[in-house]
CSV table of C-alpha atoms in Angstrom, one decimal:
chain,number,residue,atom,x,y,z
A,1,UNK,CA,85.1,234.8,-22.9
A,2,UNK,CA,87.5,236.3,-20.0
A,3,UNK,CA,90.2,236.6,-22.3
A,4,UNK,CA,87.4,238.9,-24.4
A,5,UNK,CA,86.5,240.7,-21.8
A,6,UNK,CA,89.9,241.2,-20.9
A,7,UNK,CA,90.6,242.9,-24.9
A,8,UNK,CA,87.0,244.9,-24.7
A,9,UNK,CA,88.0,246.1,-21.2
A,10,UNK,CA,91.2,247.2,-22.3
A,11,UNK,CA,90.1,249.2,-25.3
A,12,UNK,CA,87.9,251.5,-22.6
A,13,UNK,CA,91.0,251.8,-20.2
A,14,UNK,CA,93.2,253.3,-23.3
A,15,UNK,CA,90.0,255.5,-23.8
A,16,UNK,CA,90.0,256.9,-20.4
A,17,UNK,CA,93.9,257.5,-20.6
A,18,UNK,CA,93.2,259.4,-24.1
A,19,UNK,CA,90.6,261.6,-22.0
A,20,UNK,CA,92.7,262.4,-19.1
A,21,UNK,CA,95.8,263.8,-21.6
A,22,UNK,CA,92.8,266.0,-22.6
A,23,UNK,CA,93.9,265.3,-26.2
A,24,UNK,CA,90.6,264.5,-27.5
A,25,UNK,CA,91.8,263.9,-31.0
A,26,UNK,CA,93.7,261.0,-29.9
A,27,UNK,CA,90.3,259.3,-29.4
A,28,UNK,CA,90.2,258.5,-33.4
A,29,UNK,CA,93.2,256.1,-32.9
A,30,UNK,CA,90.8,253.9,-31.0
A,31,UNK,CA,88.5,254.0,-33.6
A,32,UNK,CA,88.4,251.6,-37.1
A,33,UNK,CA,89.1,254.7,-39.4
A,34,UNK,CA,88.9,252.3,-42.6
A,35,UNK,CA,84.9,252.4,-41.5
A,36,UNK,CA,83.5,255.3,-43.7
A,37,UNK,CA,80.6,255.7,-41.2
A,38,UNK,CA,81.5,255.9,-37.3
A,39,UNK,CA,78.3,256.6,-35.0
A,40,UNK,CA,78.8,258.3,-32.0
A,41,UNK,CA,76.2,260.3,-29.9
A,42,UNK,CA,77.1,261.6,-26.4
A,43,UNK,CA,74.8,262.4,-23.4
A,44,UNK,CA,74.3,266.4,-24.3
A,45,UNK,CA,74.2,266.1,-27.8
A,46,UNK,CA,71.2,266.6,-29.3
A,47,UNK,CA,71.4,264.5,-32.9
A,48,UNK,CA,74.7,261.5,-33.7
A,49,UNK,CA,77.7,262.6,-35.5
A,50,UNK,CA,78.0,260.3,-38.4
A,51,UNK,CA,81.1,260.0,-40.1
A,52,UNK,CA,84.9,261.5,-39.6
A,53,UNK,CA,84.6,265.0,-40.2
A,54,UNK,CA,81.7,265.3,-37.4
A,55,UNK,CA,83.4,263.2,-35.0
A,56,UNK,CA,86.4,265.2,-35.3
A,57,UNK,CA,85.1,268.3,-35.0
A,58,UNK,CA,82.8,266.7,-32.0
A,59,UNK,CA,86.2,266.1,-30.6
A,60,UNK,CA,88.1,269.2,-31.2
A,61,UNK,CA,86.1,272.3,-32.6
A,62,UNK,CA,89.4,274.4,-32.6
A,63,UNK,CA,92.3,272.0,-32.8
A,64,UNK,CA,95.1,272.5,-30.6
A,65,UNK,CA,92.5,274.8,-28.0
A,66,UNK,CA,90.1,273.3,-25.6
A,67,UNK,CA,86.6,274.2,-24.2
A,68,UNK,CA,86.6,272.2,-21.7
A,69,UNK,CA,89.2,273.0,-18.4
A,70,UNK,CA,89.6,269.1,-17.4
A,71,UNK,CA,87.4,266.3,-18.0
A,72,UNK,CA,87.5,262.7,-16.2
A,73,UNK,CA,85.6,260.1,-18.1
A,74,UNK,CA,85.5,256.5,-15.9
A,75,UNK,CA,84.2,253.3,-17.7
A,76,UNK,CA,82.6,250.8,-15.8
A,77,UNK,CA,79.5,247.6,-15.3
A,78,UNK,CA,81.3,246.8,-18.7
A,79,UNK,CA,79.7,243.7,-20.2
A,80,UNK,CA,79.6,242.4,-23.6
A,81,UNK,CA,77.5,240.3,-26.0
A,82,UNK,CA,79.6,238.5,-28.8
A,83,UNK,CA,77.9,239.2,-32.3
A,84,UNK,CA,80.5,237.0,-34.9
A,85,UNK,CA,84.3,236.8,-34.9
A,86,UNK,CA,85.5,240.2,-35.3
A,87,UNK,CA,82.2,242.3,-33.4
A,88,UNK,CA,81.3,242.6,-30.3
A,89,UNK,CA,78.5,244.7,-28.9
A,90,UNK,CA,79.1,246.5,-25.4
A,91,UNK,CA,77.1,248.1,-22.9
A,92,UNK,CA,77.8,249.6,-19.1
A,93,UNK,CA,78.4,252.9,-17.9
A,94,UNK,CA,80.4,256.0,-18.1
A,95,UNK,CA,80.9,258.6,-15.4
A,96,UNK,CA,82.1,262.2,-16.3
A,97,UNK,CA,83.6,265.0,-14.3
A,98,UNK,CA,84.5,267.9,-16.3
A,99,UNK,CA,84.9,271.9,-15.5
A,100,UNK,CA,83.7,273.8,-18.5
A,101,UNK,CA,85.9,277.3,-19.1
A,102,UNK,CA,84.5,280.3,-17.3
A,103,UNK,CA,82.6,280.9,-14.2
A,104,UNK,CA,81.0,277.9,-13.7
A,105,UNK,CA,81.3,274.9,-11.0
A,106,UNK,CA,82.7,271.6,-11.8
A,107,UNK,CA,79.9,269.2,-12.4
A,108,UNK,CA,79.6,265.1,-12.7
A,109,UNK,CA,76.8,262.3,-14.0
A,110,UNK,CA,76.7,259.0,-14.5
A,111,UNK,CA,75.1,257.2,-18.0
A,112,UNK,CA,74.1,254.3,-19.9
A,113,UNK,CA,77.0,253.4,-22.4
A,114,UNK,CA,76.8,251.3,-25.1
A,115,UNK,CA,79.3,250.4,-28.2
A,116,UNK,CA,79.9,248.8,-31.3
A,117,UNK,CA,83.8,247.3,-31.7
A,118,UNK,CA,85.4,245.5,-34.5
A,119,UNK,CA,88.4,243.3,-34.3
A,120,UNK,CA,91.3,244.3,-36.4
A,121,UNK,CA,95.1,243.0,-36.9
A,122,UNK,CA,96.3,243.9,-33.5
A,123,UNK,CA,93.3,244.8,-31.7
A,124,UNK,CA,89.4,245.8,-31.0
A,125,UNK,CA,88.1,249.2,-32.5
A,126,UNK,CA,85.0,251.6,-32.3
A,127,UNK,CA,82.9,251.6,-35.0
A,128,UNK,CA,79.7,252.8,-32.8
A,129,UNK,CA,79.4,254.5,-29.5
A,130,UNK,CA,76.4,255.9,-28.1
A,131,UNK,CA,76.0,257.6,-23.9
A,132,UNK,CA,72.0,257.3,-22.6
A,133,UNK,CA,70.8,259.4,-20.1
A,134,UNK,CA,68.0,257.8,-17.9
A,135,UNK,CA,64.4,260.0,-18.0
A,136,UNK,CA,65.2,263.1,-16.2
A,137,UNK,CA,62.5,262.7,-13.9
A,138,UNK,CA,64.0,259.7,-12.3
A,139,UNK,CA,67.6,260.6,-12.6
A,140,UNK,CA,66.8,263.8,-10.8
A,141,UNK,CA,65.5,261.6,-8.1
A,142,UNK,CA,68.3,259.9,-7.3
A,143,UNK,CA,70.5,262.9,-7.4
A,144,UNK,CA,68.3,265.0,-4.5
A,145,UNK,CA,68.8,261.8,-2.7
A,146,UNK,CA,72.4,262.1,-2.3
A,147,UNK,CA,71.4,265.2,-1.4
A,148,UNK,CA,69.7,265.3,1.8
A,149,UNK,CA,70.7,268.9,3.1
A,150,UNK,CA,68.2,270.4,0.3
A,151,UNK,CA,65.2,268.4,0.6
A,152,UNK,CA,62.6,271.5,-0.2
A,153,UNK,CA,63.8,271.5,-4.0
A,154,UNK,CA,62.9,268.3,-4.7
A,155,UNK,CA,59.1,268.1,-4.7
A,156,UNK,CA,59.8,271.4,-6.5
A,157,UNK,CA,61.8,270.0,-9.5
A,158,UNK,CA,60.0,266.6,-9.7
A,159,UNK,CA,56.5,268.8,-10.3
A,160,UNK,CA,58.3,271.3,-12.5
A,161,UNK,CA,60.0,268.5,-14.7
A,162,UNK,CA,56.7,266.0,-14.6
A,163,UNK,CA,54.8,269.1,-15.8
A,164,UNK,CA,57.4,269.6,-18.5
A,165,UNK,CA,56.6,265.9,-19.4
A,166,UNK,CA,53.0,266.6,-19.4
A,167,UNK,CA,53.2,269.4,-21.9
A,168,UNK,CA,55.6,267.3,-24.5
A,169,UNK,CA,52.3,264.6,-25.2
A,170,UNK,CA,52.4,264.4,-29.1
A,171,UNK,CA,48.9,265.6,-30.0
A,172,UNK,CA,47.7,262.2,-31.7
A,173,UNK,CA,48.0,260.7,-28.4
A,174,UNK,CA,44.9,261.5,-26.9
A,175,UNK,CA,42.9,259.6,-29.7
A,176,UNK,CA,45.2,256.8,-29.0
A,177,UNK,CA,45.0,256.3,-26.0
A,178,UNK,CA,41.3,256.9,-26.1
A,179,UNK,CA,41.0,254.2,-28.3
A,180,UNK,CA,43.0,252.0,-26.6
A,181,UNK,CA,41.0,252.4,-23.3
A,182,UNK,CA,37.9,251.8,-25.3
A,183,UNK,CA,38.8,248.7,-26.4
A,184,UNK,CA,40.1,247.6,-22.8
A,185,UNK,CA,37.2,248.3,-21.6
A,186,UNK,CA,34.9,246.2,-24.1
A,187,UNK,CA,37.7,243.6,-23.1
A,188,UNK,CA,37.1,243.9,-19.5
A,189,UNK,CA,33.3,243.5,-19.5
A,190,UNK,CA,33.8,240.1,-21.6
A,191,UNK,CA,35.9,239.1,-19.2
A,192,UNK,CA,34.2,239.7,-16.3
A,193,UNK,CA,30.8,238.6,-17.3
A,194,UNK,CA,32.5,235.4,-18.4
A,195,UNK,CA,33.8,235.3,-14.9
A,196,UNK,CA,30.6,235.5,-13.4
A,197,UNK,CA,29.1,232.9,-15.8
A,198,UNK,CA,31.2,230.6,-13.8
């Protein structure tokens, strides 16, 4: 199992060296490019690229130019559940830095990371990779705590983005949870009388 983790570990050091070259297209060479089917979703995107023309263009929309000033991308809480011989599922985190072109600031995050690898002649390969952002709610949280020199926005952003969540309730909820309460209550009153029966 160490020497696994060891492997696994390894393939997500090589990744982070491919990101600070900020050759992005030198990503697919840690990928199993005889799978016809790669997954990969990142943080801000909003649906998975699936298959090798979208990751590639995920990777580098203009070959040769770059968006994107300098990015750092930082692997760690790696840990891994064997699934048969030659896959290996992965999950930890990944912390980004980056400084989009233009006039905005540097910014950083932290997220969820999980991956799919297959084992191949001389070494593990992506087949799946997918970044998970926590609720924003909570994730804002902890942010305004490292912050403690602004304290004022916070109550301002948690109402603003708990109202947000409010306003996103599918519409068939209601009934549901209606009838969901209904029956907890009918549950309740058995239980209780029974209770008392005692």
């Amino acid at each position: 199992v160490e020497k696994l983790q060891q492997e696994i570990e390894q393939v997500f050091r090589d990744a982070e060296s491919i990101w600070d070259s900020q050759k992005y297209g030198n990503l697919k060479t840690l990928w199993d490019e005889q799978d016809p089917y790669p997954f990969y979703l990142a943080e801000e995107q909003r649906d998975w690229k699936i298959g090798w023309s979208a990751l590639k263009t995920y990777w580098e929309p203009i070959p040769g130019k770059r968006m994107i000033e300098a990015i750092r991308m930082r692997f760690y809480d790696i840990k891994i559940k064997e699934l048969s011989q030659d896959l290996v599922f992965v999950g930890g985190w990944v912390r980004h830095d980056m400084k989009i072109r233009g006039p905005m600031k540097a910014w950083g995050g932290d997220a969820r990371m999980s991956a799919v690898l297959r084992k191949k002649e001389t070494s593990w390969k992506f087949v799946a990779y997918v970044e998970s952002h926590r609720t924003p709610l909570t994730y804002m949280m902890d942010l305004y705590k490292k912050q403690p020199k602004i304290p004022i926005v916070r109550p301002i952003v948690e109402r603003f983005l708990t109202r947000l969540y409010e306003k996103n309730v599918h519409p068939e909820f209601a009934s549901f949870h209606k009838s969901i309460m209904d029956e907890e209550k009918t549950e309740y009153k058995v239980s209780f009388s029974k209770k008392l029966s005692f």
